[in-house]
Amino acid sequence: MSIAAPVHTEKVPPFRNEPFADFSRREEREAFKRALADIHARFPIEAPLLIGGKRVETAEKIDSVSPSDTSLLCGRSASAGEAETDKAVAAARRAFDDWSHTPAEERAGLLLRAAALMRKRSHLFAALEVYEAAKPWREADADVAEAIDFLEFYAREALRLSGRKRLQPYILGEHNDLSYHPLGVAAVIGPWNFPLAIPVGMSSAALVTGNTVILKPAEQTPLVTWLYARILEEAGVPAGVFNFLPGRGEVCGARLVRHPDVQAIVFTGSKEVGLLIQREALAAQQDGLPFVKKVVTEMGGKNALIVDSSADIDAAVPDAIYSAYGFAGQKCSALSRLILLDDIYDVCLKRFQEAAESLRIGPAEDPGTQLPPVIDDEAAAKVNKYIGLGRESARTIYVGDVGSLAEKGHFVPPAIFEVDSSKHRLAQEEIFGPVVAVLRARDFDDALRIANSTPYALTGGVHSRTVSHLERARLDFQCGNLYLNRTITGAIVARQPFGGYRLSGIGAKAGGPDYLKQFMVARAVSENRMRHGSAPLEEHATETWEEF
Amino acid sequence: MPSVLTQTKENFESGRRSPVREERLEALTQRIGRALFRRLRSTAPSFWRLEKVEDSFMKLMMRDEDLRFRMLQFVDVFPALGGTRSVSRHLEEYLSSEEMGSGAGHGPLGRIARHFGRDLPGVRNITAATAQLAITRMGNHFIAGHTPEEVAVRIRSMEARGFHFTLDLLGEFVASEAQADEFARRYREMIEKFEDLLGPLPDALADQPHLQAPPRVNLSIKLSSLTSKFDPMDPEGTSAAVRERLRPLVRAAREHGAFINVDMEKYEFRETTLRIMLDLLDEEEFRGFPHFGTVAQAYLWDAEESLRWLLGELAARKQPMTIRLVKGAYWDSEQIWARQKDWPVPVITDKRLTDAMFERCTRILMEAAPLVRTAIASHNVRSVARALALRKMLSHPPEAFEVQMLYGMAGPIKDAVLRSGVPVRIYTPCGELLPGMSYLVRRILENTSNESFLRQRFSEGAAEEKLLASPHEPGPEDFEI
């Protein structure tokens, strides 16, 4: 098996981030409006399963409705049962041998072609996200740009890590080298909040390193992810190498995790499901599996922003507002705790509250919307439950009013609660909605103590112009991504490799130099080249090992 | 470049052809420029006398890029700091970070010590107090006062010397509707009450008959201060939100006889800002309102195209307007923003080409008289001289021309222009140092920039011929004039 066009490593230009669309330009706005109309006209979109290169329909369907308007059916996906799941795993397993022996240049070529195809249709993809995931324009556009970045970045990373690397020190008569090899069949389980970028990132990393993939999209957003499957088809992915398997988490997701032929499980989503996957993967181990399942999980966060009195409030307040409410608080990196130092507390809280009160709530397709709805009924109910908890057990600073929008979509109000203890549930539990717990800190040390008091360690931020405070935060703020004097969301591939630790996840940073290695095993080969005192005199290897 | 510009370009009535010959214009520009230089030769503006301690700091910052960066960062945080101890601690941190590697005495503090002829411990002791004093004085130098009352005192004395003013209210970044309401309230108060604070018009102004038509109270406003939802992605929604607060201001201006100038901000906002203004003027109630102005920024690559588009829109409506031509105040920021986003840099990065664009726009504007009143806002003697030369050669109506300069800058140039019989309006900021800090940092950036006319003239003593040289020199990268 071979793909027509391998890339020539030396012809791949250096990585460059995909620029966001400039919506201050009229032609960009009009192009995007056309894309919204275009995708709307295609509703309902049908997304089948893709197994072994064949599209497969199922009797059961999953409806995909717009969170901004639940009467709008964006489309339907097929829903894989256990039988289809097994077939997909079998197809991936069959395709593995050829794919794993396909040169890295060809596998990287597939990603680069997919990136080019996606770039050509970026507005269309983003427009579908606006409807299906209720992502506001800029958020949807950024998600597509990030997906393109992942394809471009991982293609280059795969080329960097490919081949045999001669190991030092060089010893006469002895040849030592190291090379990376794929694991096998990888099950990729995606989230709905970045319905393109994250499934694309996880699955392309697995593909480009020579694994074959079964991608299960989130139940809420199968259509956006289906467009990516279409792109891979168009880019020439061999049958069985990439399988698309929409379905219910408890049915096909659970089956994938336990399946004895699935060697790697890559997941982004909630802490509960992430930990469940860890346990299930371990449980499957008892059946005499010949390998340990590799599990990579990106889970939640309870991310804090600290603002001290040297901060520029004019910048801190909008940054906090955007980080907390940008996508209705539904990014794993979103701000959910605002820690204000005592000497700036009242001023800053008032400005933050007034700014939250001014947010315009509306459907994602309206370019004036600042706070879109949450993804589904369940998410809305969860947010409202925590707002109820806040009203009972914390000081209510502000709870907005969604008015009649609540009847139209999954709209929830923005909310701010003041809590007096870092142990309060509002300051400990991930809500994944537009709810912010505000905490008062005596001094900067106290602020850091509060910030570090949750089991999560994903993102965090400090707004301060005190050099020593920024330095303290670098040393002691427990989070995978620390943001100083800026928003705490919006990581960019390569510039800000993304991911946390503790209960925020296990695995290397996405969009960073270590990510691909998770999908591979390393093999070291040592060859004795001495024959009765004769050894080749080529002991200065040309290739050295680039290590990060 | 926004397509709105190209799409509507045909609306522009560019029927008139100027009879002015380029060589004569250049010769006259040189003559007027030399005359202006003769008038200002004796005095340097106070800011550049380099006696006071803050001036000495400025001089040091111009020589030392690293120190300039550190000091600007410190100036930025300064008003947020309470008390000398905090100031002292921050200054120490800003000046000593990364000093260890550079060896004792070679870090930023060491360089300050040498500049002031002190030893290192000595300079540590005096630096905080000195910096505090210097920044406060710089603030007072560029910002006319904290309250309308304070500013009125300064303006009265400016008026007595024959200068006009436009007020700029410094304030917080508007992130909420409450803040937008507060801005609207302050603007309105200025429109309704500021003339009373000023008292009777001094003789120096009453003697300028051609300027009696425009109102005495002139307010420069930023449309982004009138809504928390200013977003160029949503021009319709932004326009509706801004006009909600702008209408009462224009009504008050009509009633009390005040002038409203809509300032320009970052490039991303330009199209939306112009659109809001035109939307308002298209409302029956405001059609033809004469005391309205806006700004054209010549440092943009598409400055000319945008200006022609705007003039076309005004001509189609027969809408009079004052247009202030500036080079632009966000030069550094625009470059950083664009590079971070990997978007095309909208500003011209070559100083000479910016000056050339300024002169092209000057002519386009002046040829649009009398519908358009031209306000040349520049401290550059060459740029001003060019406009004055055009004014003569085009027989430009005198009531449709003025020169504008910033409060606290280029005093002798202001005097020289005023004495040549041209009305001069001073852009006068009013407000506290904390919200005024971004304004102050922009002024310091401007004054210490290598490209600054004022720096070249008053600090480095560049030759007049060089400062008056035409920016239209043919060069490989030049554009046709």
PDB file of N, CA, C and O in Angstrom, chain A residues 38 88 121 130 190 198 215 236 244 262 289 330 345 378 407 411 414 417 425 464 545:
ATOM      1  N   ASP A  38     -24.489  28.871   3.327  1.00  0.00           N
ATOM      2  CA  ASP A  38     -24.176  27.673   2.553  1.00  0.00           C
ATOM      3  C   ASP A  38     -24.379  26.418   3.407  1.00  0.00           C
ATOM      4  O   ASP A  38     -25.073  25.471   3.005  1.00  0.00           O
ATOM      5  N   ALA A  88     -14.895  -2.008  12.993  1.00  0.00           N
ATOM      6  CA  ALA A  88     -13.956  -0.896  12.804  1.00  0.00           C
ATOM      7  C   ALA A  88     -12.578  -1.260  13.359  1.00  0.00           C
ATOM      8  O   ALA A  88     -11.539  -0.987  12.736  1.00  0.00           O
ATOM      9  N   ARG A 121     -11.365  25.314   2.843  1.00  0.00           N
ATOM     10  CA  ARG A 121     -12.785  25.341   3.243  1.00  0.00           C
ATOM     11  C   ARG A 121     -12.938  25.804   4.688  1.00  0.00           C
ATOM     12  O   ARG A 121     -13.901  25.440   5.347  1.00  0.00           O
ATOM     13  N   VAL A 130     -20.342  26.938  14.193  1.00  0.00           N
ATOM     14  CA  VAL A 130     -21.203  27.993  14.745  1.00  0.00           C
ATOM     15  C   VAL A 130     -22.591  27.415  15.043  1.00  0.00           C
ATOM     16  O   VAL A 130     -23.159  27.652  16.111  1.00  0.00           O
ATOM     17  N   GLY A 190     -13.199  12.017  21.060  1.00  0.00           N
ATOM     18  CA  GLY A 190     -13.092  13.481  21.012  1.00  0.00           C
ATOM     19  C   GLY A 190     -14.149  14.202  21.827  1.00  0.00           C
ATOM     20  O   GLY A 190     -15.183  13.626  22.173  1.00  0.00           O
ATOM     21  N   ILE A 198      -9.429  19.366  18.364  1.00  0.00           N
ATOM     22  CA  ILE A 198      -8.945  18.313  19.262  1.00  0.00           C
ATOM     23  C   ILE A 198      -9.027  16.933  18.618  1.00  0.00           C
ATOM     24  O   ILE A 198      -8.035  16.197  18.628  1.00  0.00           O
ATOM     25  N   LEU A 215     -11.790   6.937  15.150  1.00  0.00           N
ATOM     26  CA  LEU A 215     -12.132   8.214  15.791  1.00  0.00           C
ATOM     27  C   LEU A 215     -13.606   8.228  16.151  1.00  0.00           C
ATOM     28  O   LEU A 215     -14.473   8.129  15.288  1.00  0.00           O
ATOM     29  N   GLY A 236      -6.682  11.073   0.548  1.00  0.00           N
ATOM     30  CA  GLY A 236      -6.191   9.774   0.134  1.00  0.00           C
ATOM     31  C   GLY A 236      -5.781   8.841   1.253  1.00  0.00           C
ATOM     32  O   GLY A 236      -4.867   8.030   1.089  1.00  0.00           O
ATOM     33  N   PHE A 244     -14.121   6.220  11.049  1.00  0.00           N
ATOM     34  CA  PHE A 244     -14.928   7.236  11.747  1.00  0.00           C
ATOM     35  C   PHE A 244     -16.116   6.535  12.379  1.00  0.00           C
ATOM     36  O   PHE A 244     -16.860   5.833  11.692  1.00  0.00           O
ATOM     37  N   VAL A 262      -7.321  -2.909  20.766  1.00  0.00           N
ATOM     38  CA  VAL A 262      -7.037  -1.470  20.824  1.00  0.00           C
ATOM     39  C   VAL A 262      -5.888  -1.249  21.795  1.00  0.00           C
ATOM     40  O   VAL A 262      -5.969  -1.575  22.965  1.00  0.00           O
ATOM     41  N   LEU A 289      -4.073  -9.779  28.127  1.00  0.00           N
ATOM     42  CA  LEU A 289      -3.668  -8.928  27.013  1.00  0.00           C
ATOM     43  C   LEU A 289      -2.136  -8.937  26.871  1.00  0.00           C
ATOM     44  O   LEU A 289      -1.435  -8.858  27.866  1.00  0.00           O
ATOM     45  N   GLN A 330     -16.934  27.104  28.407  1.00  0.00           N
ATOM     46  CA  GLN A 330     -16.868  25.693  28.049  1.00  0.00           C
ATOM     47  C   GLN A 330     -15.541  25.278  27.422  1.00  0.00           C
ATOM     48  O   GLN A 330     -15.497  24.376  26.597  1.00  0.00           O
ATOM     49  N   TYR A 345      -9.435  44.404  45.681  1.00  0.00           N
ATOM     50  CA  TYR A 345     -10.606  43.530  45.605  1.00  0.00           C
ATOM     51  C   TYR A 345     -11.873  44.269  45.152  1.00  0.00           C
ATOM     52  O   TYR A 345     -12.502  43.900  44.164  1.00  0.00           O
ATOM     53  N   GLU A 378     -28.261  18.885  29.366  1.00  0.00           N
ATOM     54  CA  GLU A 378     -27.558  18.392  30.538  1.00  0.00           C
ATOM     55  C   GLU A 378     -26.592  19.452  31.065  1.00  0.00           C
ATOM     56  O   GLU A 378     -26.498  19.694  32.271  1.00  0.00           O
ATOM     57  N   GLU A 407     -36.183  29.462  26.168  1.00  0.00           N
ATOM     58  CA  GLU A 407     -37.122  28.583  25.456  1.00  0.00           C
ATOM     59  C   GLU A 407     -36.578  28.194  24.082  1.00  0.00           C
ATOM     60  O   GLU A 407     -36.994  27.203  23.502  1.00  0.00           O
ATOM     61  N   PHE A 411     -29.643  28.286  26.723  1.00  0.00           N
ATOM     62  CA  PHE A 411     -29.023  29.496  27.261  1.00  0.00           C
ATOM     63  C   PHE A 411     -29.011  29.474  28.778  1.00  0.00           C
ATOM     64  O   PHE A 411     -30.011  29.089  29.408  1.00  0.00           O
ATOM     65  N   PRO A 414     -24.854  34.339  32.791  1.00  0.00           N
ATOM     66  CA  PRO A 414     -23.533  34.455  33.411  1.00  0.00           C
ATOM     67  C   PRO A 414     -23.709  34.675  34.911  1.00  0.00           C
ATOM     68  O   PRO A 414     -24.690  35.303  35.324  1.00  0.00           O
ATOM     69  N   PHE A 417     -20.120  34.501  41.892  1.00  0.00           N
ATOM     70  CA  PHE A 417     -20.350  34.305  43.325  1.00  0.00           C
ATOM     71  C   PHE A 417     -19.067  34.570  44.090  1.00  0.00           C
ATOM     72  O   PHE A 417     -17.980  34.190  43.648  1.00  0.00           O
ATOM     73  N   ARG A 425     -17.459  24.361  47.254  1.00  0.00           N
ATOM     74  CA  ARG A 425     -17.645  23.543  46.050  1.00  0.00           C
ATOM     75  C   ARG A 425     -17.551  24.367  44.773  1.00  0.00           C
ATOM     76  O   ARG A 425     -17.057  23.895  43.750  1.00  0.00           O
ATOM     77  N   SER A 464      -0.277  41.141  36.747  1.00  0.00           N
ATOM     78  CA  SER A 464       0.559  41.872  37.695  1.00  0.00           C
ATOM     79  C   SER A 464       1.680  42.544  36.932  1.00  0.00           C
ATOM     80  O   SER A 464       2.145  42.029  35.914  1.00  0.00           O
ATOM     81  N   TRP A 545      21.516  13.041  17.191  1.00  0.00           N
ATOM     82  CA  TRP A 545      20.214  12.923  17.808  1.00  0.00           C
ATOM     83  C   TRP A 545      19.753  14.280  18.304  1.00  0.00           C
ATOM     84  O   TRP A 545      20.347  14.879  19.172  1.00  0.00           O
TER      85      TRP A 545
END
